[in-house]
C-alpha positions as CSV (number, residue, x, y, z in Angstrom):
1,M,-104.9,-57.3,50.7
2,I,-103.3,-54.8,48.3
3,M,-100.8,-53.7,51.0
4,N,-99.9,-57.3,51.8
5,T,-99.3,-57.9,48.1
6,V,-97.0,-54.9,47.8
7,K,-95.0,-55.9,50.9
8,A,-94.7,-59.4,49.6
9,L,-93.4,-58.1,46.2
10,Q,-90.9,-55.8,48.0
11,S,-89.7,-58.7,50.1
12,S,-89.4,-61.0,47.1
13,A,-87.4,-58.4,45.2
14,I,-85.0,-58.0,48.1
15,V,-84.6,-61.8,48.4
16,L,-84.1,-62.1,44.7
17,A,-81.4,-59.3,44.7
18,I,-79.5,-61.0,47.5
19,V,-79.6,-64.4,45.8
20,F,-78.6,-62.8,42.5
21,V,-75.6,-61.0,43.9
22,A,-74.5,-64.0,45.9
23,S,-74.9,-66.2,42.8
24,S,-72.9,-63.8,40.6
25,A,-70.1,-63.5,43.2
26,S,-69.8,-67.3,43.6
27,H,-69.5,-67.7,39.9
28,S,-66.5,-65.4,39.8
29,R,-64.6,-67.2,42.6
30,I,-62.2,-70.1,42.3
31,G,-61.0,-72.6,44.9
32,F,-57.8,-74.6,45.4
33,D,-59.4,-77.9,44.3
34,K,-58.0,-78.0,40.8
35,Y,-55.8,-76.4,38.1
36,H,-57.9,-74.3,35.8
37,N,-57.5,-74.9,32.0
38,H,-57.5,-72.0,29.5
39,K,-61.3,-72.0,29.0
40,E,-62.0,-72.0,32.7
41,M,-59.3,-69.3,33.4
42,T,-60.8,-67.1,30.6
43,Q,-64.3,-67.4,32.0
44,Y,-63.1,-66.6,35.5
45,L,-61.1,-63.6,34.4
46,I,-64.1,-62.2,32.5
47,E,-66.5,-62.7,35.4
48,I,-64.3,-61.3,38.1
49,T,-63.3,-58.2,36.1
50,E,-67.0,-57.6,35.3
51,E,-67.8,-57.8,39.0
52,F,-65.2,-55.0,39.7
53,P,-65.3,-52.8,36.6
54,N,-64.0,-49.7,38.4
55,I,-60.9,-51.4,39.8
56,S,-60.0,-54.0,37.2
57,S,-59.9,-54.5,33.4
58,L,-59.1,-57.5,31.3
59,Y,-57.0,-57.3,28.1
60,S,-54.9,-59.5,25.9
61,I,-51.2,-58.8,25.1
62,G,-51.3,-61.2,22.1
63,N,-51.8,-64.9,21.2
64,S,-49.9,-68.1,21.7
65,V,-48.8,-70.3,18.8
66,L,-52.2,-72.1,18.9
67,K,-54.0,-68.7,19.1
68,R,-54.9,-68.8,22.8
69,E,-55.2,-65.3,24.2
70,L,-52.4,-64.2,26.6
71,W,-54.7,-62.6,29.2
72,A,-53.6,-59.9,31.5
73,V,-55.6,-58.2,34.3
74,K,-54.9,-54.6,35.3
75,L,-55.7,-53.5,38.8
76,T,-55.7,-50.0,40.2
77,T,-57.9,-47.4,42.0
78,A,-55.6,-44.5,41.1
79,T,-57.6,-41.7,39.6
80,E,-54.6,-39.7,38.3
81,L,-52.1,-42.1,36.6
82,L,-49.3,-39.6,36.0
83,G,-46.3,-40.7,38.1
84,V,-48.0,-43.9,39.2
85,P,-45.6,-46.9,38.7
86,N,-46.6,-50.0,36.7
87,I,-45.6,-53.4,37.9
88,K,-46.3,-56.9,36.5
89,I,-46.3,-60.5,37.6
90,V,-46.0,-63.2,34.9
91,G,-46.7,-66.9,35.4
92,N,-46.5,-70.2,33.6
93,I,-43.7,-69.2,31.1
94,H,-42.9,-73.0,31.2
95,G,-46.0,-75.0,30.5
96,N,-45.3,-77.7,33.2
97,E,-44.7,-75.1,35.9
98,P,-48.2,-73.9,36.7
99,V,-48.1,-73.1,40.5
100,G,-47.5,-69.5,39.7
101,R,-50.4,-69.5,37.3
102,E,-52.8,-70.5,40.0
103,I,-51.3,-68.2,42.6
104,I,-51.8,-65.2,40.2
105,L,-55.5,-66.2,39.7
106,H,-55.9,-66.2,43.5
107,L,-54.0,-63.0,43.9
108,I,-56.4,-61.2,41.5
109,Q,-59.3,-62.5,43.6
110,Y,-57.6,-61.5,46.9
111,L,-56.7,-58.0,45.9
112,L,-60.2,-57.3,44.5
113,D,-62.0,-58.8,47.5
114,N,-59.8,-56.9,50.1
115,N,-59.7,-53.5,48.5
116,S,-62.6,-52.3,50.6
117,K,-61.6,-54.3,53.7
118,N,-57.9,-54.0,54.1
119,E,-56.2,-50.6,54.4
120,A,-52.8,-51.8,53.1
121,I,-54.4,-53.3,50.0
122,K,-56.4,-50.1,49.5
123,N,-53.3,-48.0,49.6
124,L,-51.4,-50.5,47.3
125,L,-54.1,-50.2,44.6
126,Q,-54.3,-46.4,45.0
127,T,-50.5,-45.9,44.4
128,T,-49.7,-48.7,41.9
129,V,-50.9,-50.1,38.6
130,I,-50.6,-53.9,38.9
131,H,-50.7,-56.0,35.7
132,L,-51.1,-59.8,36.3
133,L,-50.6,-62.3,33.5
134,P,-51.4,-65.8,34.8
135,S,-50.1,-67.8,31.8
136,M,-47.5,-66.8,29.2
137,N,-47.5,-70.4,27.8
138,P,-51.1,-71.6,27.8
139,D,-50.3,-74.1,25.0
140,G,-47.6,-75.8,27.0
141,F,-49.9,-75.9,30.1
142,E,-52.6,-77.7,28.1
143,M,-50.1,-80.4,27.2
144,S,-48.9,-81.0,30.7
145,R,-50.1,-83.0,33.7
146,P,-49.2,-83.0,37.4
147,L,-46.1,-84.9,38.6
148,P,-46.0,-87.3,41.6
149,C,-44.3,-85.5,44.6
150,P,-41.9,-85.2,46.2
151,N,-39.4,-85.1,43.4
152,D,-36.1,-83.3,42.7
153,G,-37.9,-80.6,40.7
154,M,-35.9,-81.2,37.6
155,H,-38.1,-83.7,35.8
156,F,-39.3,-82.4,32.4
157,S,-42.7,-84.2,32.4
158,G,-45.2,-82.5,30.1
159,S,-44.5,-79.6,27.8
160,R,-42.0,-77.1,29.3
161,N,-41.8,-75.5,25.9
162,N,-44.4,-73.7,23.7
163,A,-46.3,-75.4,20.9
164,N,-43.3,-74.9,18.6
165,T,-41.1,-76.7,21.1
166,Y,-39.1,-73.5,22.0
167,D,-38.2,-72.7,25.6
168,L,-39.6,-69.2,26.0
169,N,-37.1,-68.4,28.7
170,R,-34.3,-68.9,26.2
171,N,-36.0,-66.9,23.4
172,F,-35.4,-63.3,24.3
173,P,-32.7,-61.0,22.8
174,D,-29.5,-61.5,24.8
175,K,-27.0,-58.9,25.9
176,F,-24.0,-61.2,26.1
177,N,-24.6,-64.0,23.5
178,P,-26.9,-63.1,20.6
179,H,-28.8,-66.2,19.4
180,T,-30.6,-67.0,16.1
181,N,-33.6,-68.7,17.5
182,P,-36.8,-67.2,15.9
183,L,-38.8,-65.1,18.3
184,Q,-42.0,-66.9,19.2
185,P,-45.4,-65.4,19.3
186,E,-45.5,-65.4,23.1
187,T,-42.0,-63.7,23.2
188,K,-43.0,-61.1,20.7
189,A,-46.2,-60.3,22.7
190,M,-44.1,-59.9,25.8
191,I,-41.7,-57.6,24.0
192,E,-44.5,-55.4,22.6
193,W,-46.0,-55.3,26.1
194,L,-42.8,-54.0,27.6
195,K,-42.5,-51.4,24.8
196,S,-46.0,-50.2,25.5
197,V,-46.0,-50.0,29.3
198,P,-43.1,-48.5,31.4
199,F,-42.9,-51.3,33.9
200,V,-40.7,-50.5,36.9
201,M,-40.6,-54.0,38.5
202,S,-41.6,-57.5,37.5
203,L,-41.8,-61.1,38.8
204,S,-41.4,-64.2,36.6
205,L,-42.9,-67.2,38.4
206,H,-41.4,-70.7,37.9
207,G,-41.2,-74.1,39.7
208,G,-38.7,-76.9,40.3
209,A,-36.8,-75.2,43.1
210,L,-37.3,-72.8,46.0
211,V,-35.2,-69.7,45.5
212,A,-35.3,-66.1,44.4
213,N,-33.1,-65.6,41.3
214,F,-31.8,-62.2,40.2
215,P,-29.9,-61.0,37.0
216,Y,-27.8,-61.6,35.2
217,D,-28.6,-65.1,33.9
218,G,-26.1,-64.6,31.1
219,S,-22.4,-63.7,31.2
220,P,-19.8,-62.5,28.7
221,D,-17.8,-65.6,29.8
222,S,-20.8,-67.9,30.0
223,I,-20.6,-71.7,29.6
224,P,-23.6,-71.7,27.1
225,G,-21.8,-69.1,25.0
226,K,-18.6,-71.2,25.0
227,L,-20.6,-74.3,24.2
228,Q,-22.3,-72.5,21.4
229,K,-19.0,-71.4,19.9
230,L,-17.5,-74.9,20.4
231,N,-20.4,-76.5,18.6
232,E,-20.0,-74.2,15.6
233,T,-16.6,-75.8,15.2
234,L,-17.3,-79.5,16.2
235,K,-20.9,-79.8,14.9
236,I,-21.8,-82.2,17.7
237,V,-25.5,-82.9,18.1
238,D,-25.4,-84.5,21.6
239,V,-25.2,-81.7,24.1
240,F,-24.0,-83.9,26.8
241,E,-21.1,-85.1,24.7
242,L,-20.3,-81.5,23.8
243,Y,-20.3,-80.6,27.5
244,E,-17.9,-83.4,28.4
245,I,-15.5,-82.2,25.7
246,F,-15.7,-78.7,27.1
247,R,-15.0,-79.8,30.6
248,N,-12.1,-82.1,29.7
249,G,-10.6,-79.4,27.5
250,S,-10.8,-76.5,29.9
251,N,-9.8,-75.5,33.4
252,F,-13.3,-76.0,34.6
253,N,-13.8,-75.5,38.3
254,Y,-17.2,-74.6,39.7
255,D,-17.5,-72.0,42.4
256,S,-20.7,-70.0,42.5
257,K,-19.0,-66.8,43.5
258,D,-16.6,-67.1,40.6
259,W,-19.5,-67.4,38.1
260,E,-21.6,-64.5,39.3
261,S,-22.6,-62.0,36.6
262,L,-23.7,-58.9,38.4
263,T,-25.8,-55.9,37.2
264,P,-25.1,-52.3,38.0
265,D,-28.1,-52.5,40.3
266,D,-26.9,-55.6,42.1
267,D,-27.6,-54.0,45.6
268,V,-31.3,-53.5,44.7
269,F,-31.7,-56.9,43.1
270,R,-30.2,-58.6,46.2
271,F,-32.4,-56.6,48.5
272,L,-35.6,-57.5,46.6
273,A,-34.7,-61.2,46.4
274,K,-33.6,-61.5,50.0
275,Q,-36.7,-59.6,51.3
276,Y,-38.9,-62.0,49.4
277,A,-37.0,-65.1,50.6
278,D,-36.9,-63.8,54.3
279,L,-40.7,-63.5,54.3
280,H,-41.3,-67.0,52.9
281,P,-41.6,-69.6,55.6
282,T,-38.8,-71.8,54.2
283,M,-37.2,-70.2,51.2
284,H,-34.8,-68.2,53.4
285,N,-33.3,-71.4,54.8
286,G,-31.6,-71.9,51.5
287,L,-32.3,-75.6,51.5
288,S,-32.3,-77.3,48.1
289,C,-35.1,-79.6,47.0
290,E,-32.6,-82.5,47.0
291,E,-30.1,-83.1,49.8
292,D,-27.0,-83.6,47.5
293,Y,-28.0,-80.7,45.3
294,L,-26.8,-77.1,45.4
295,K,-27.9,-75.0,48.4
296,F,-28.7,-71.3,48.2
297,K,-27.4,-69.0,50.8
298,D,-30.3,-67.0,52.3
299,G,-32.6,-68.5,49.7
300,I,-31.3,-66.3,46.8
301,T,-29.0,-66.7,43.9
302,N,-27.5,-64.8,41.0
303,G,-28.8,-66.4,37.9
304,A,-25.4,-67.0,36.2
305,A,-24.0,-68.4,39.5
306,W,-26.7,-71.0,39.5
307,Y,-26.6,-71.9,35.9
308,Q,-26.0,-69.6,32.9
309,I,-28.5,-69.3,30.1
310,I,-28.9,-67.4,26.9
311,G,-32.0,-65.4,26.1
312,S,-33.7,-65.2,29.5
313,M,-36.7,-63.0,30.1
314,Q,-35.4,-61.3,33.3
315,D,-32.2,-60.2,31.6
316,Y,-34.2,-58.8,28.7
317,N,-36.5,-56.9,31.0
318,Y,-33.6,-55.2,32.8
319,V,-31.2,-54.5,29.9
320,W,-33.7,-53.3,27.3
321,H,-36.3,-51.7,29.5
322,G,-34.8,-50.9,32.8
323,C,-37.5,-53.2,34.5
324,M,-36.3,-54.8,37.7
325,E,-37.4,-58.4,37.2
326,I,-36.5,-61.3,39.4
327,T,-37.3,-65.0,38.8
328,L,-39.1,-66.9,41.6
329,E,-38.8,-70.6,41.8
330,M,-41.9,-71.2,43.9
331,S,-42.1,-75.0,44.6
332,C,-39.8,-78.0,44.5
333,C,-42.4,-79.8,42.5
334,K,-42.8,-78.3,39.0
335,Y,-46.4,-79.5,38.7
336,P,-47.6,-80.7,42.1
337,P,-51.0,-82.1,42.8
338,A,-53.8,-79.5,43.3
339,T,-53.9,-80.5,47.0
340,L,-50.6,-78.6,47.5
341,L,-51.8,-75.4,45.9
342,E,-53.3,-73.8,49.0
343,P,-50.2,-74.3,51.2
344,H,-48.1,-72.7,48.4
345,W,-50.5,-69.8,48.2
346,K,-50.3,-69.2,51.9
347,D,-46.5,-69.4,51.9
348,H,-46.2,-66.8,49.0
349,L,-49.0,-64.3,49.8
350,K,-47.1,-62.1,52.3
351,P,-43.9,-62.0,50.2
352,L,-45.9,-61.1,47.1
353,L,-47.7,-58.2,48.8
354,T,-44.5,-56.8,50.3
355,W,-42.7,-57.1,46.9
356,M,-45.4,-55.1,45.2
357,R,-45.0,-52.2,47.7
358,Q,-41.3,-51.8,46.7
359,A,-42.4,-50.0,43.6
360,Q,-42.6,-47.0,45.8
361,R,-38.9,-47.3,46.9
362,G,-36.3,-44.9,45.6
363,I,-37.0,-41.9,43.5
364,K,-39.4,-40.7,40.8
365,G,-40.1,-37.5,38.9
366,I,-40.8,-35.7,35.7
367,V,-38.2,-34.2,33.3
368,T,-39.3,-31.0,31.7
369,N,-38.1,-28.2,29.4
370,R,-37.1,-25.3,31.7
371,I,-38.4,-22.7,29.3
372,T,-41.7,-24.2,28.1
373,G,-42.5,-26.5,31.0
374,N,-43.3,-29.2,28.5
375,P,-42.3,-32.8,29.4
376,I,-39.2,-34.3,27.7
377,P,-39.9,-37.8,26.5
378,N,-37.0,-40.3,26.0
379,A,-34.6,-38.4,28.3
380,M,-31.9,-40.6,29.7
381,V,-31.9,-40.9,33.5
382,S,-29.0,-42.6,35.2
383,L,-26.7,-42.6,38.2
384,T,-23.2,-41.2,37.7
385,D,-21.6,-44.4,39.1
386,R,-23.8,-46.9,37.2
387,E,-23.6,-47.6,33.5
388,N,-27.3,-48.4,32.9
389,Y,-30.1,-45.9,32.4
390,V,-33.8,-45.6,32.0
391,N,-35.7,-43.5,29.6
392,T,-38.5,-41.1,30.4
393,T,-42.1,-41.7,29.2
394,V,-44.0,-39.6,26.7
395,N,-44.9,-37.5,29.7
396,G,-41.4,-37.1,31.0
397,E,-41.9,-39.6,33.9
398,Y,-39.2,-41.8,35.3
399,W,-38.8,-44.2,38.2
400,K,-35.7,-45.6,39.8
401,I,-35.7,-48.1,42.7
402,L,-32.9,-47.3,45.1
403,L,-31.9,-48.2,48.6
404,S,-31.1,-45.5,51.2
405,G,-28.0,-43.4,50.4
406,V,-26.7,-40.4,48.5
407,Y,-26.7,-40.5,44.7
408,K,-25.7,-38.3,41.8
409,L,-28.5,-38.4,39.3
410,R,-27.5,-37.6,35.7
411,V,-30.2,-36.5,33.2
412,K,-29.6,-35.7,29.5
413,A,-31.7,-35.5,26.3
414,I,-31.1,-34.6,22.7
415,G,-31.2,-30.8,22.4
416,Y,-30.7,-30.1,26.1
417,H,-27.8,-29.5,28.5
418,E,-26.9,-32.4,30.7
419,K,-27.8,-31.9,34.4
420,I,-26.5,-33.6,37.5
421,V,-28.5,-33.6,40.7
422,R,-27.4,-34.8,44.2
423,V,-30.2,-36.8,45.8
424,K,-30.5,-38.3,49.2
425,V,-32.8,-41.3,49.7
426,P,-33.6,-41.6,53.4
427,E,-33.6,-44.8,55.4
428,I,-37.1,-46.4,55.7
429,P,-38.1,-47.8,59.1
430,K,-39.0,-51.5,59.0
431,D,-42.5,-50.8,60.2
432,Q,-43.2,-48.4,57.4
433,D,-44.0,-48.8,53.7
434,P,-41.6,-47.1,51.3
435,Q,-42.4,-43.7,49.9
436,P,-40.7,-42.4,46.8
437,Q,-38.5,-39.3,46.9
438,L,-39.8,-36.9,44.4
439,V,-37.0,-35.5,42.1
440,N,-38.3,-33.3,39.2
441,I,-35.7,-32.1,36.8
442,Q,-35.7,-29.2,34.4
443,L,-33.3,-29.2,31.4
444,E,-32.0,-26.1,29.7
445,P,-32.4,-26.3,25.9
446,T,-29.3,-26.0,23.7
447,K,-29.1,-24.2,20.4
448,K,-27.6,-27.2,18.8
449,R,-29.4,-30.6,19.2
450,T,-26.6,-32.8,20.3
451,I,-26.1,-35.3,23.1
452,G,-23.0,-36.5,24.8
453,D,-21.7,-40.1,24.6
454,S,-23.8,-42.5,26.6
455,S,-22.3,-45.2,28.9
456,S,-25.2,-47.6,28.6
457,T,-25.1,-51.3,29.0
458,V,-26.2,-51.6,25.3
459,S,-25.9,-49.3,22.3
460,D,-28.4,-46.5,21.9
461,N,-29.9,-48.3,18.9
462,D,-30.5,-51.4,21.0
463,H,-31.7,-49.8,24.2
464,Y,-35.4,-49.4,24.6
465,N,-36.8,-46.0,23.7
466,T,-40.4,-46.9,22.8
467,Y,-41.9,-44.9,25.7
468,W,-41.4,-42.1,23.2
469,V,-44.0,-43.2,20.8
470,L,-43.3,-42.0,17.2
471,D,-45.4,-42.0,14.1
472,G,-43.3,-44.9,12.7
473,D,-43.6,-46.9,15.9
474,R,-47.3,-46.9,16.8
475,H,-47.6,-49.2,19.7
476,G,-50.8,-49.0,21.8
477,A,-49.9,-47.7,25.3
478,T,-51.7,-48.7,28.3
479,D,-52.6,-45.8,30.6
480,R,-50.1,-43.4,28.9
481,L,-51.0,-39.9,28.0
482,V,-50.4,-39.4,24.2
483,T,-51.1,-36.9,21.6
484,A,-52.7,-37.5,18.2
485,A,-49.3,-37.4,16.6
486,D,-48.1,-40.2,18.9
487,M,-50.6,-42.9,18.2
488,D,-53.8,-43.8,16.3
489,V,-55.7,-46.4,18.2
490,V,-59.4,-46.9,19.2
491,L,-60.3,-46.1,22.8
492,L,-62.3,-48.5,24.9
493,D,-64.7,-46.0,26.5
494,T,-65.5,-43.8,23.4
495,G,-64.6,-45.8,20.3
496,R,-63.1,-42.5,19.0
497,P,-59.5,-42.2,17.6
498,L,-57.0,-40.6,19.8
499,D,-57.0,-37.5,17.6
500,D,-60.1,-36.4,19.6
501,V,-58.3,-36.7,22.9
502,K,-56.5,-33.9,24.7
503,K,-53.6,-34.3,27.0
504,S,-54.0,-34.9,30.7
505,S,-53.4,-32.2,33.2
506,V,-50.2,-32.8,35.2
507,D,-50.8,-33.7,38.9
508,K,-49.8,-30.5,40.7
509,H,-48.8,-32.6,43.7
510,L,-46.5,-34.7,41.6
511,L,-44.8,-31.5,40.3
512,S,-44.2,-30.1,43.8
513,E,-40.5,-29.4,44.2
514,V,-38.1,-31.6,46.1
515,D,-35.2,-30.5,48.2
516,A,-32.3,-31.7,46.1
517,E,-28.8,-30.2,45.7
518,V,-28.2,-29.3,42.1
519,E,-24.6,-29.4,41.2
520,D,-24.6,-27.4,37.9
521,D,-27.1,-24.7,38.9
522,N,-29.5,-23.8,41.8
523,E,-32.4,-22.4,39.8
524,N,-35.9,-23.0,41.0
525,D,-38.0,-25.1,38.7
526,D,-41.3,-23.7,37.4
527,Y,-43.9,-25.9,35.7
528,S,-46.9,-25.3,33.5
529,D,-50.0,-27.5,33.5
530,R,-51.7,-29.3,30.7
531,N,-55.4,-30.0,30.5
532,G,-57.3,-33.1,29.3
533,K,-58.2,-36.6,30.3
534,I,-56.8,-40.1,30.6
535,Y,-58.3,-43.0,28.7
536,D,-57.7,-46.7,29.1
537,I,-56.5,-48.3,25.9
538,I,-57.4,-52.0,26.0
539,R,-55.6,-53.5,23.1
540,L,-51.8,-53.4,22.7
541,Q,-51.6,-54.3,19.0
542,S,-51.1,-51.2,16.9
543,M,-54.0,-49.6,15.0
544,Q,-56.5,-52.3,16.0
545,P,-59.9,-51.9,17.7
546,P,-60.3,-53.1,21.3
547,L,-60.4,-56.9,21.6
548,P,-64.1,-57.9,22.3
549,V,-64.2,-59.6,25.7
550,Q,-67.4,-61.6,25.9
551,S,-69.3,-61.6,29.1
552,S,-70.7,-64.8,30.5
553,S,-74.1,-64.0,29.2
554,S,-73.0,-63.5,25.6
555,R,-70.6,-66.3,24.9
556,Y,-73.3,-68.6,23.4
557,G,-74.5,-66.1,20.9
558,N,-76.6,-63.8,23.1
559,H,-75.3,-60.3,22.3
560,F,-77.1,-58.4,25.0
561,P,-74.9,-56.5,27.4
562,S,-74.4,-58.3,30.7
563,H,-76.4,-55.6,32.7
564,V,-79.4,-56.0,30.4
565,T,-79.5,-59.8,30.8
566,S,-79.2,-59.4,34.5
567,V,-82.3,-57.1,34.6
568,V,-84.2,-59.5,32.3
569,T,-83.3,-62.4,34.6
570,M,-84.5,-60.6,37.7
571,L,-87.8,-59.6,36.0
572,C,-88.4,-63.2,34.9
573,L,-87.8,-64.5,38.4
574,L,-89.8,-61.9,40.2
575,P,-93.2,-63.7,40.0
576,F,-91.6,-66.9,41.3
577,S,-89.9,-65.1,44.2
578,Y,-93.2,-63.3,45.0
579,F,-94.9,-66.7,45.2
580,V,-92.2,-68.1,47.5
581,V,-92.4,-65.1,49.9
582,H,-96.2,-65.0,49.8
583,V,-96.5,-68.7,50.6
584,L,-93.9,-68.7,53.3
585,S,-95.4,-65.6,54.9
């Protein structure tokens, strides 16, 4: 009798465990039957990141006008983060364009579920830090509703703008035409995020067309800039009247090629955009959403050639932070019925996964002091034939996405002699994933701390340099190695200030030398290691404790940790499960 009772209890425990795990998993899964509001999205993100705590983490980059959290999920299985590129995907910048929002939610689910099943996903998460922000404009989304389809994609039903009625994709600092619109909370949060994480690539997801759009959106000879100056003189409120005056008073003739505004990295941008469009079932056909509207050759377009805007997010990403962002128009319908979400997901999944792998394309490395071996933060890394540059991180890291070819890499920093290195990026077979060419650079210190003139796209004062975190600029930095002098924030796993944290050891594999032809000298580079540990900093706002992310078990005032409530639940249900198994047996 006792043995039967023990066996029944064991069986009931197993049944209960299976039911409990299955129930927990089902709660953290979403379907394609609806759009998820902010409360539902928040609950889903909490639950699914709790289910995969070793792979994912949930954090907020800030708040909307109406104080909704701007949630981001970080995914990676990399154990050593030095040299690992960060990429991001941002959805729902316009409130009534939520297809990208839902696709990001499903992408989080897909990557987490397939990490242990799919070798390609496993490799992606091992070599990349992926940040996914489903909604940059949660206030606008809550004020919007689906549109009847099909439509021309240009109807402005619902709230395209944020709660202050500002278009967030016209609100960023602009390289060509500075504007006076006040920066919105969502824009400020995005800017601080870019300052805190050295993003290499980015996607901005939109709706209303089917095309991959690449920078620049603005132009030194832009129509919006001319209209802005014309309005300063004429003071005309009606924008359409102003536009007619402009057209009638100028030699206006539209040809998309004539209106292109190209970046120094136009070859890379076109490659990334065309690769995405080619992998989409229909985007590459270049068909517009309306027969008599503009058609896009190969499904891609330069932003300014399509229509020029001031203050776009993709231009800001590139000019100020060297982040290669393209804008994806994902559906002809801005806000289609939920029944169309699953087809859109299937159409975009392969292009999205392929795009994420491109963070490994080109070159990467660490810039160090030749004498001490210490990393050089804020060094300027550029190509000799391109005017833009990227800055090294606090650990001397840099990344540069390049196509196959031979390049001359210029590296310079205050207090060091400039160095030029000849680098060959090999051709990548179509059936292989890209692998970065490792190019580590040592700079010789100078006696006098001077630096030559820079040929950047913006002035040194305007160009981003916040990867070098100073005492006066204490931004929290996600997954960056920093010293106590750099920052003073509270760490998620210890609650201790960063003063107690030592630097991380440099990955010896990352510092292995690459065969590159050095034009100014042929010295062999020697490096020294640093010891310590990497911590995950959850909150980006400076000098604030981590944002408390409530678990599903604590959001109604129960403050027990989720694992405690899980155990209590199982113990409470154990007698019932014993009874069920005993009776059934």
